[in-house]
CSV table of C-alpha atoms and ligand atoms in Angstrom, one decimal:
chain,number,residue,atom,x,y,z
A,1064,MET,CA,114.5,50.6,127.2
A,1065,LYS,CA,112.8,51.3,123.6
A,1066,ILE,CA,115.7,53.2,121.0
A,1067,CYS,CA,115.6,54.3,117.9
A,1068,MET,CA,118.4,54.8,115.8
A,1069,ILE,CA,118.1,57.5,112.8
A,1070,GLY,CA,120.2,56.6,110.2
A,1071,ALA,CA,121.7,52.5,109.6
A,1072,GLY,CA,125.2,53.5,108.5
A,1073,TYR,CA,128.5,52.9,110.1
A,1074,VAL,CA,127.2,55.2,113.5
A,1075,GLY,CA,123.6,53.8,113.9
A,1076,LEU,CA,123.9,50.5,113.2
A,1077,VAL,CA,126.9,49.6,114.9
A,1078,SER,CA,125.4,51.5,118.3
A,1079,GLY,CA,122.1,50.2,117.7
A,1080,ALA,CA,123.4,46.5,117.5
A,1081,CYS,CA,125.2,46.5,120.7
A,1082,PHE,CA,122.3,48.8,122.3
A,1083,ALA,CA,120.1,45.7,121.8
A,1084,ASP,CA,123.3,43.4,122.6
A,1085,LEU,CA,122.9,45.2,126.0
A,1086,GLY,CA,119.5,43.7,126.2
A,1087,ASN,CA,117.8,47.2,125.2
A,1088,ASP,CA,114.5,46.9,122.3
A,1089,VAL,CA,116.1,49.1,119.3
A,1090,TRP,CA,114.4,50.3,115.9
A,1091,CYS,CA,117.3,51.0,113.3
A,1092,VAL,CA,115.5,53.2,110.8
A,1093,ASP,CA,117.1,54.3,107.5
A,1094,LYS,CA,115.3,55.8,104.2
A,1095,ASP,CA,117.4,53.9,102.1
A,1096,SER,CA,115.0,50.6,101.6
A,1097,GLN,CA,117.5,48.6,99.9
A,1098,LYS,CA,119.6,48.6,103.0
A,1099,ILE,CA,116.8,47.6,105.4
A,1100,GLU,CA,115.8,45.2,103.5
A,1101,MET,CA,118.9,43.6,103.4
A,1102,LEU,CA,119.0,44.0,107.2
A,1103,ASN,CA,115.7,42.5,107.5
A,1104,ASN,CA,117.5,39.5,105.5
A,1105,ASN,CA,120.6,39.4,108.1
A,1106,GLN,CA,122.9,41.0,105.2
A,1107,ILE,CA,125.5,43.3,106.8
A,1108,PRO,CA,126.0,46.3,104.7
A,1109,ILE,CA,129.3,47.2,105.9
A,1110,PHE,CA,132.0,45.5,107.6
A,1111,GLU,CA,132.9,45.6,111.3
A,1112,PRO,CA,134.7,42.9,112.7
A,1113,GLY,CA,131.9,41.0,115.2
A,1114,LEU,CA,129.2,42.9,113.7
A,1115,GLU,CA,127.5,40.6,111.4
A,1116,GLU,CA,127.1,38.2,114.7
A,1117,ILE,CA,126.0,41.0,117.1
A,1118,VAL,CA,123.3,41.9,114.7
A,1119,THR,CA,122.2,38.8,113.5
A,1120,SER,CA,121.8,37.2,117.0
A,1121,ASN,CA,120.0,40.4,118.7
A,1122,HIS,CA,117.8,40.4,115.1
A,1123,ASP,CA,116.7,37.0,115.0
A,1124,SER,CA,115.6,37.6,119.4
A,1125,GLY,CA,113.8,40.4,117.9
A,1126,ARG,CA,115.5,43.2,120.3
A,1127,LEU,CA,117.3,44.9,117.1
A,1128,MET,CA,114.3,46.3,114.5
A,1129,PHE,CA,114.9,47.4,111.3
A,1130,THR,CA,112.2,49.7,109.2
A,1131,THR,CA,112.0,52.6,106.7
A,1132,ASN,CA,108.6,53.9,109.1
A,1133,LEU,CA,110.7,57.0,110.9
A,1134,GLY,CA,107.3,57.6,112.6
A,1135,LEU,CA,106.6,54.6,114.0
A,1136,ALA,CA,110.1,54.3,115.3
A,1137,ILE,CA,109.5,57.5,117.0
A,1138,LYS,CA,106.6,57.2,118.4
A,1139,SER,CA,107.3,53.8,120.1
A,1140,SER,CA,111.3,54.6,121.9
A,1141,ASP,CA,112.3,56.8,124.7
A,1142,ILE,CA,115.4,57.4,123.6
A,1143,ILE,CA,116.3,59.0,119.9
A,1144,PHE,CA,119.9,58.7,118.4
A,1145,ILE,CA,120.2,61.2,115.1
A,1146,CYS,CA,122.9,59.2,113.2
A,1147,VAL,CA,122.6,60.6,110.0
A,1148,GLY,CA,125.5,62.2,107.3
A,1149,THR,CA,126.7,65.8,107.8
A,1150,PRO,CA,129.0,65.7,104.5
A,1151,THR,CA,130.8,68.7,103.6
A,1152,SER,CA,128.6,71.3,101.8
A,1153,LYS,CA,129.5,71.9,98.1
A,1154,LYS,CA,128.5,76.0,98.5
A,1155,LYS,CA,130.2,77.2,101.4
A,1156,ASP,CA,132.9,75.5,103.7
A,1157,SER,CA,130.9,74.2,106.4
A,1158,ALA,CA,128.8,70.8,107.1
A,1159,ASP,CA,125.7,70.5,105.3
A,1160,LEU,CA,123.1,70.1,107.8
A,1161,HIS,CA,119.9,69.9,106.3
A,1162,GLN,CA,119.6,65.9,107.0
A,1163,VAL,CA,119.6,66.5,110.6
A,1164,PHE,CA,117.1,69.6,110.4
A,1165,SER,CA,114.9,67.1,108.3
A,1166,VAL,CA,115.1,64.3,110.8
A,1167,ALA,CA,114.4,67.1,113.3
A,1168,THR,CA,110.9,68.0,111.9
A,1169,THR,CA,110.2,64.6,111.3
A,1170,ILE,CA,110.5,64.3,115.3
A,1171,ARG,CA,108.5,67.0,115.9
A,1172,LYS,CA,105.7,65.6,114.2
A,1173,ASN,CA,105.5,62.3,115.8
A,1174,ILE,CA,106.6,63.2,119.3
A,1175,ASN,CA,103.9,61.6,121.3
A,1176,LYS,CA,105.8,62.2,125.2
A,1177,TYR,CA,109.2,63.2,126.6
A,1178,LYS,CA,111.7,61.8,125.1
A,1179,ILE,CA,115.7,62.0,125.1
A,1180,ILE,CA,117.3,62.9,122.0
A,1181,VAL,CA,120.7,62.7,121.3
A,1182,THR,CA,122.9,63.6,118.2
A,1183,LYS,CA,125.2,61.6,117.2
A,1184,SER,CA,125.9,63.2,113.9
A,1185,THR,CA,128.9,65.3,114.1
A,1186,VAL,CA,127.8,69.0,113.5
A,1187,PRO,CA,129.1,72.5,114.5
A,1188,VAL,CA,128.7,74.3,117.9
A,1189,SER,CA,125.2,75.9,118.2
A,1190,THR,CA,123.7,73.1,116.3
A,1191,GLY,CA,121.7,71.6,119.3
A,1192,ASP,CA,120.3,74.6,120.0
A,1193,LYS,CA,118.5,74.6,116.3
A,1194,ILE,CA,117.4,71.1,116.7
A,1195,GLU,CA,115.7,72.0,120.2
A,1196,LYS,CA,114.0,74.8,118.5
A,1197,ILE,CA,112.4,73.2,115.4
A,1198,ILE,CA,111.4,69.8,117.5
A,1199,SER,CA,109.9,72.0,120.5
A,1200,LYS,CA,108.2,74.1,118.4
A,1201,LYS,CA,104.2,73.6,118.6
A,1202,ILE,CA,104.3,71.0,121.0
A,1203,LYS,CA,103.0,70.3,124.2
A,1204,LYS,CA,104.8,71.9,126.9
A,1205,ASN,CA,104.7,68.7,129.4
A,1206,TYR,CA,107.3,67.0,126.4
A,1207,LEU,CA,109.8,69.4,127.2
A,1208,MET,CA,112.1,69.8,130.2
B,1601,LIG,N1,131.5,56.8,110.7
B,1601,LIG,C1,132.1,56.6,111.9
B,1601,LIG,O1,133.3,56.5,112.5
B,1601,LIG,C2,131.8,58.3,112.8
B,1601,LIG,C3,132.5,58.4,113.8
B,1601,LIG,C4,131.5,59.5,114.6
B,1601,LIG,C5,130.6,60.6,114.0
B,1601,LIG,N2,130.3,60.0,112.5
B,1601,LIG,C6,128.9,61.0,112.6
B,1601,LIG,O2,128.0,60.3,112.4
B,1601,LIG,C7,127.1,61.0,111.1
B,1601,LIG,C8,126.5,59.4,110.5
B,1601,LIG,O3,128.3,59.1,110.0
B,1601,LIG,P1,127.9,57.2,109.4
B,1601,LIG,O4,129.2,57.0,109.1
B,1601,LIG,O5,127.2,56.1,110.2
B,1601,LIG,O6,127.3,57.4,107.8
B,1601,LIG,P2,126.4,57.1,106.8
B,1601,LIG,O7,126.5,57.5,105.5
B,1601,LIG,O8,127.2,55.4,107.1
B,1601,LIG,O9,125.1,56.4,107.8
B,1601,LIG,C9,124.1,57.8,107.4
B,1601,LIG,C10,122.7,57.1,107.1
B,1601,LIG,O10,121.8,57.8,107.2
B,1601,LIG,C11,120.7,57.7,106.6
B,1601,LIG,N3,119.6,58.7,106.4
B,1601,LIG,C12,119.6,59.8,105.6
B,1601,LIG,N4,118.6,60.5,106.1
B,1601,LIG,C13,117.9,59.7,106.5
B,1601,LIG,C14,116.3,60.4,107.1
B,1601,LIG,N5,115.9,61.6,106.7
B,1601,LIG,N6,115.7,59.2,107.9
B,1601,LIG,C15,116.4,57.8,107.8
B,1601,LIG,N7,117.9,57.6,107.3
B,1601,LIG,C16,118.4,58.4,107.4
B,1601,LIG,C17,121.3,57.5,105.0
B,1601,LIG,O11,120.5,56.7,104.3
B,1601,LIG,C18,122.1,56.7,105.7
B,1601,LIG,O12,122.8,55.2,105.7
B,1601,LIG,C19,128.0,62.0,110.4
B,1601,LIG,O13,127.6,63.2,111.3
B,1601,LIG,C20,129.4,61.2,110.9
B,1601,LIG,O14,130.2,62.4,110.7
B,1601,LIG,C21,130.7,59.3,112.0
């Protein structure tokens, strides 16, 4: 399968590396260009036991790719995992979901066929409905199931 991990942090990088190790083609995308440059040079920005070996071998084999180009990664994938941060909001006692909704808008702008979209970020109940509403706005009916 062709998989896109949006957010190459603890969740996106570790899960993406493991999906690649299972034989999938994985794009790990991050808006932090410094992080992507490091990963493209096989430098791992976080520590998890065994992660460096898995990232390096799968990156070298071409199954694990790193980019800041979210549109390209969305277009070339069958499954998209949203793995961006959801910090506690400074104004109210709830999660700040603006990164998740921003990613959903970018998915809508770049979706080119039916895709499975998974929210891996920690979000409150009903966020899935809001993401679906953003993505399904003005897209072709045969992209929806
Ligand atoms: N860390 C954990 O063990 C863990 C476990 C379960 C769930 N979660 C949840 O998963 C989510 C991610 O956690 P994390 O620890 O990986 O966070 P993280 O901060 O390590 O990684 C998030 C990454 O998303 C990137 N990002 C933000 N907006 C982006 C965009 N528009 N396009 C591309 N990249 C973007 C950031 O630059 C950052 O590198 C959070 O909601 C967290 O609560 C985390």
